[in-house]
Short mmCIF file of C-alpha atoms in Angstrom, two decimals:
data_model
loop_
_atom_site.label_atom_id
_atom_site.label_comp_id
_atom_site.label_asym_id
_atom_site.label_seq_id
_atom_site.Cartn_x
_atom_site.Cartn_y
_atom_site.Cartn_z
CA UNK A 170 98.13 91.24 105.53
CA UNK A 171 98.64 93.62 108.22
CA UNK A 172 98.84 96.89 107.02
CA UNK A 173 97.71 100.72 106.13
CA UNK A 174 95.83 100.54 102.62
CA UNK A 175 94.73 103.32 100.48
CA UNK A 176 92.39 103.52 97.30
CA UNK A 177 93.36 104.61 94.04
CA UNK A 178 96.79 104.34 93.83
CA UNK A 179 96.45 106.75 90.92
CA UNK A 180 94.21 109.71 90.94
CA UNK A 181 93.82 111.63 87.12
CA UNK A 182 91.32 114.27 87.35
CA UNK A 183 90.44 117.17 85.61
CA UNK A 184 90.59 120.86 87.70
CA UNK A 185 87.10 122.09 89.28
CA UNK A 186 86.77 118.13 89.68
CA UNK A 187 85.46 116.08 93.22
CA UNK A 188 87.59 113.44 94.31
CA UNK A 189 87.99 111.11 97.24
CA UNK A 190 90.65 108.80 98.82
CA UNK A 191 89.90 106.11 100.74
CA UNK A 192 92.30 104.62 103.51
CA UNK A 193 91.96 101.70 106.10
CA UNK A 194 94.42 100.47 108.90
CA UNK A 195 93.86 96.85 110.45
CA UNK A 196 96.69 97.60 112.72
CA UNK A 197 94.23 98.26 115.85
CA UNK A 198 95.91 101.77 115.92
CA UNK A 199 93.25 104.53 117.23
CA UNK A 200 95.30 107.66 115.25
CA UNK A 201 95.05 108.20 111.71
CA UNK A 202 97.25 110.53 109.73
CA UNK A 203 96.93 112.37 105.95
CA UNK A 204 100.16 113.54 104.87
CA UNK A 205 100.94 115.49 101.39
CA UNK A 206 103.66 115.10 99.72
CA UNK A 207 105.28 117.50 97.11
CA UNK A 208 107.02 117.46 94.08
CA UNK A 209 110.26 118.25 95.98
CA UNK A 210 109.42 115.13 98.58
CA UNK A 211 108.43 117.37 101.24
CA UNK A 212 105.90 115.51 103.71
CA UNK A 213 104.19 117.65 105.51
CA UNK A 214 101.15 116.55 107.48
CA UNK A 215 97.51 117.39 106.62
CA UNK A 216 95.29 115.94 109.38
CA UNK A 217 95.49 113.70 112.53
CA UNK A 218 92.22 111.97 113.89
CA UNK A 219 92.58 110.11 117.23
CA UNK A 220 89.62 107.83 117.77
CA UNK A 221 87.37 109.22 115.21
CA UNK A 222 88.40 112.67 116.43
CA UNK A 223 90.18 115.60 114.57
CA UNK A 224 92.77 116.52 116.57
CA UNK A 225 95.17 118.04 114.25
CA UNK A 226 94.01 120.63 111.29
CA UNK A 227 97.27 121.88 109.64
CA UNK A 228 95.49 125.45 108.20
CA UNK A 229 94.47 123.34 105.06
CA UNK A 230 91.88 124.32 102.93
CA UNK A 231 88.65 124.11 103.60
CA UNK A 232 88.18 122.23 99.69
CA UNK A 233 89.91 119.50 101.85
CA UNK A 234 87.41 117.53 104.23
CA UNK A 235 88.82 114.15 106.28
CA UNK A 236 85.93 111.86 107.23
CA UNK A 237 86.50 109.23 110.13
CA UNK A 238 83.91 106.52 109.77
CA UNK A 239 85.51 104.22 112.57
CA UNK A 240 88.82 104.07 114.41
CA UNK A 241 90.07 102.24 110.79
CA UNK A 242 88.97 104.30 108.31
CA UNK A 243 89.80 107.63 107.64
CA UNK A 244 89.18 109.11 104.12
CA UNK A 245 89.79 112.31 102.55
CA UNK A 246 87.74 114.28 99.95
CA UNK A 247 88.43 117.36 98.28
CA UNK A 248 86.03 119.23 96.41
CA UNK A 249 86.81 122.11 93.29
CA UNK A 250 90.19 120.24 92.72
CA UNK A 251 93.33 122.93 91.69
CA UNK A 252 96.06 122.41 89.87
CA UNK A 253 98.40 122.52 92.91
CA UNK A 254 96.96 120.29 94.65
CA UNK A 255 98.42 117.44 92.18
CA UNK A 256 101.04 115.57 94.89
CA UNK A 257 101.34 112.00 96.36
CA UNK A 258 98.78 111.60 99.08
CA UNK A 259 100.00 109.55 102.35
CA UNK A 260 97.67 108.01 105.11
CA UNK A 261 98.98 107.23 108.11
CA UNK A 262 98.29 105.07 111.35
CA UNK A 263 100.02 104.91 115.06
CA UNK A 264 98.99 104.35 118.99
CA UNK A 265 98.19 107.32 120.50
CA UNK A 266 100.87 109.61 121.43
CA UNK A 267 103.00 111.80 118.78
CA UNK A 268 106.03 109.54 120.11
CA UNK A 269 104.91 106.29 118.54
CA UNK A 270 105.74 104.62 114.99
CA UNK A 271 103.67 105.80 112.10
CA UNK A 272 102.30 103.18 109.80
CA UNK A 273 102.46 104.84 106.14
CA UNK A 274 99.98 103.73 103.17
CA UNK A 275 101.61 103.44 99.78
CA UNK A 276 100.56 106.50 98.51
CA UNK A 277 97.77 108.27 96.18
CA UNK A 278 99.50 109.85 93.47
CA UNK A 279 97.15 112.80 92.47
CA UNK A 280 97.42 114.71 88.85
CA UNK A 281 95.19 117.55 88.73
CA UNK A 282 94.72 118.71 84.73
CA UNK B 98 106.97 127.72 114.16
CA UNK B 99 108.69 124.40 114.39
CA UNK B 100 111.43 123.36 111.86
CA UNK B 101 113.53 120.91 111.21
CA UNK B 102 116.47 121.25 109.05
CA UNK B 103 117.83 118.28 107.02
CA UNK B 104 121.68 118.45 105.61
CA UNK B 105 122.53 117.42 102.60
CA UNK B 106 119.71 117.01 100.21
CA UNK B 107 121.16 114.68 98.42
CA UNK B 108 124.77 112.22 98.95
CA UNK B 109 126.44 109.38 96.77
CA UNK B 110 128.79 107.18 98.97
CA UNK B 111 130.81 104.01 97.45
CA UNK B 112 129.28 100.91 97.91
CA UNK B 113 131.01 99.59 101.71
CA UNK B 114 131.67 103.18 102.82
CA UNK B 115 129.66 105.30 105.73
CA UNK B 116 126.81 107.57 104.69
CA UNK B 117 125.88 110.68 107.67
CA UNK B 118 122.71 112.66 107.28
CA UNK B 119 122.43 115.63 109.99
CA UNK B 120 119.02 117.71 110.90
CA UNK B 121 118.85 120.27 113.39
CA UNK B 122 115.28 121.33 115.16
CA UNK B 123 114.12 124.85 116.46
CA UNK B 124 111.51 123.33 118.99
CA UNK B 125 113.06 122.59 122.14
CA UNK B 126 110.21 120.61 123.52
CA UNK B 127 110.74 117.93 121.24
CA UNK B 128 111.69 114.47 122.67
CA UNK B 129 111.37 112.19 120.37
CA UNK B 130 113.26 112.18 117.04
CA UNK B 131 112.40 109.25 114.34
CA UNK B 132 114.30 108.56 111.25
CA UNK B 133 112.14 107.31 107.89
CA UNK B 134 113.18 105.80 104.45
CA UNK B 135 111.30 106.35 101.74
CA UNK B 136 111.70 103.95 98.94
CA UNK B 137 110.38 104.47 95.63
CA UNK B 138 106.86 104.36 95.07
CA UNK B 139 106.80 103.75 98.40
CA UNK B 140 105.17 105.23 101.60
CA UNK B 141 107.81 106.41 104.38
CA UNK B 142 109.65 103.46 106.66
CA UNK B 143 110.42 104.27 110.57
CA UNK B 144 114.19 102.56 110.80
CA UNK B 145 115.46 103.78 113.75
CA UNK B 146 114.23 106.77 116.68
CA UNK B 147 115.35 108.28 119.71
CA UNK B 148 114.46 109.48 123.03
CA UNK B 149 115.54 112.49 124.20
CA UNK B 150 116.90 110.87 127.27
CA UNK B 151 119.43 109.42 125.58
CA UNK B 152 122.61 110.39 123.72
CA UNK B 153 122.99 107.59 120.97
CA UNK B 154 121.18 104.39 119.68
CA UNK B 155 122.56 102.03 117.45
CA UNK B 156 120.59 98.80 115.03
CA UNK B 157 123.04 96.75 113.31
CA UNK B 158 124.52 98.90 110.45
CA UNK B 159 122.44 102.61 111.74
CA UNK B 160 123.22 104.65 114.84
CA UNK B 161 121.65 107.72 115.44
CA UNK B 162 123.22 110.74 117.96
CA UNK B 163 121.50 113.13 119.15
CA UNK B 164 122.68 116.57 121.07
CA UNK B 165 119.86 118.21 123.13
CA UNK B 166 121.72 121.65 123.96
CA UNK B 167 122.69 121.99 120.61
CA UNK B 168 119.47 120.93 119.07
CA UNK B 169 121.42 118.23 117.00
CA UNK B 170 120.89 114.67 115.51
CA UNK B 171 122.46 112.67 113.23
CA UNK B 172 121.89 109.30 111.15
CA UNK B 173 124.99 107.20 110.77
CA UNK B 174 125.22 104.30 108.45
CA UNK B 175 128.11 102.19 108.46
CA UNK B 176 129.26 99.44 105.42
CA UNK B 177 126.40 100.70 103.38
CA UNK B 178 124.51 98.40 100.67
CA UNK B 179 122.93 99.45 97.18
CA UNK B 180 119.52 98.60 99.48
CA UNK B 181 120.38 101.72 101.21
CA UNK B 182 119.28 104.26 98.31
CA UNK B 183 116.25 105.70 99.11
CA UNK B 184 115.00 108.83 100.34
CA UNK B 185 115.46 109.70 104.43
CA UNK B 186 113.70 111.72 106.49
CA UNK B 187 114.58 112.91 109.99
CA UNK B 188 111.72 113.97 111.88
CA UNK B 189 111.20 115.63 115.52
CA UNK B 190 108.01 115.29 117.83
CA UNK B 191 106.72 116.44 120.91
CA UNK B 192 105.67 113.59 121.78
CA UNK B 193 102.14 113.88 123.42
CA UNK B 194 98.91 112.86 121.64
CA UNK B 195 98.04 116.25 120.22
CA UNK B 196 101.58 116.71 118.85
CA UNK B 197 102.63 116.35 115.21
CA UNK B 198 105.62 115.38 113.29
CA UNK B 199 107.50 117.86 111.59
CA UNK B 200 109.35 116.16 109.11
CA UNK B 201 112.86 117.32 107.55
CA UNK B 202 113.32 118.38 103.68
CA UNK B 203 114.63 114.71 103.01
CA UNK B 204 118.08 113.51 101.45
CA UNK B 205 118.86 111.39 98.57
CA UNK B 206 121.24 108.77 99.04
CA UNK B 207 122.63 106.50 96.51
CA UNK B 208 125.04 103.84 96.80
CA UNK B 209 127.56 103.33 93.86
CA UNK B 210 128.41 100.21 93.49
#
């Protein structure tokens, strides 16, 4: 299937914890998203990488660190989890260009304890 | 900064009857404007976008408007179907490679059958 995947679906950890998420795109897209979103369903983007480049920071903490093996892969670990970081984790993929469709993952739902 | 403004949060329309969600932007550089549902447990959906050189598009049962001078934009859907409920998101883009989405609070809609 063509399509944005992401590993775990479902993320229980335990605060002060290390975690990563893992996502892959066989779409041939070259831009890669991480989007978090809030209790309240607010989406608001994290991180854009355009051919294994960061191209878009969104002033996120520095606990959070994206890692873009290959144009397909981009994964996203964050160290000394916090409790308010517990939200539902979206990756992303599109062409270049902010005017293209965005390809979402199903989600990594993250509970921080 | 950029906003986007999303209006209402949530609506319940009878099953057959015509659901409108508005948004209104603050960045006048953005061009394109795409519209996402969100189903549960699901990652977001593109459904329908627009150019900014043009006033209205229409798919089937959605249209979208959208008014450039007043910063306007406006998902219509027409005979709606309990497949409808989900969340939607309007969203508003510069549109080059570096830009990002900024996504509106979301709204609720549920069909009553």
């Amino acid at each position: 299937d063509t399509a944005v995947s992401q590993t775990p679906k479902y993320l229980v950890t335990q605060m002060g914890n290390d975690k990563s998420i893992k996502c892959e795109q066989n779409l041939g897209h070259d831009t890669m998203y991480w989007y978090k979103q809030d209790s309240k369903k607010f989406l608001k983007i994290m991180f854009s990488y355009n051919n294994k480049e960061l191209i878009i920071n969104e002033t996120v903490p520095n606990r959070f660190s994206p890692k873009s093996p290959d144009k397909a892969h981009l994964n996203l670990h964050i160290n000394s989890l916090e409790l308010g970081d517990s939200a539902v984790y979206f990756c992303a993929s599109s062409l270049s260009g902010g005017n293209n469709e965005q390809f979402f993952g199903p989600g990594t739902r993250l509970t921080v304890l | 900064g950029e906003n986007v403004e999303q209006h209402p949060s949530t609506l319940s329309v009878q099953e057959g009857d015509s659901a409108v969600i508005k948004c209104t932007y603050s960045d006048s550089a953005s061009n394109y404007f795409p519209w996402y549902k969100q189903e549960l447990g699901k990652g977001p959906q593109l459904i329908i976008d627009i150019r900014s050189n043009v006033g209205e598009k229409k798919d089937q049962r959605i249209a979208v408007t959208l008014n450039k001078t007043a910063k306007h934009f406006s998902l219509h859907i027409t005979e709606t179907q309990p497949e409808d409920s989900a969340v939607y998101f309007c969203a508003a883009s510069r549109g080059s490679s570096a830009s990002k989405i900024i996504f509106g609070s979301g709204t609720r809609l549920s069909i009553r059958p």
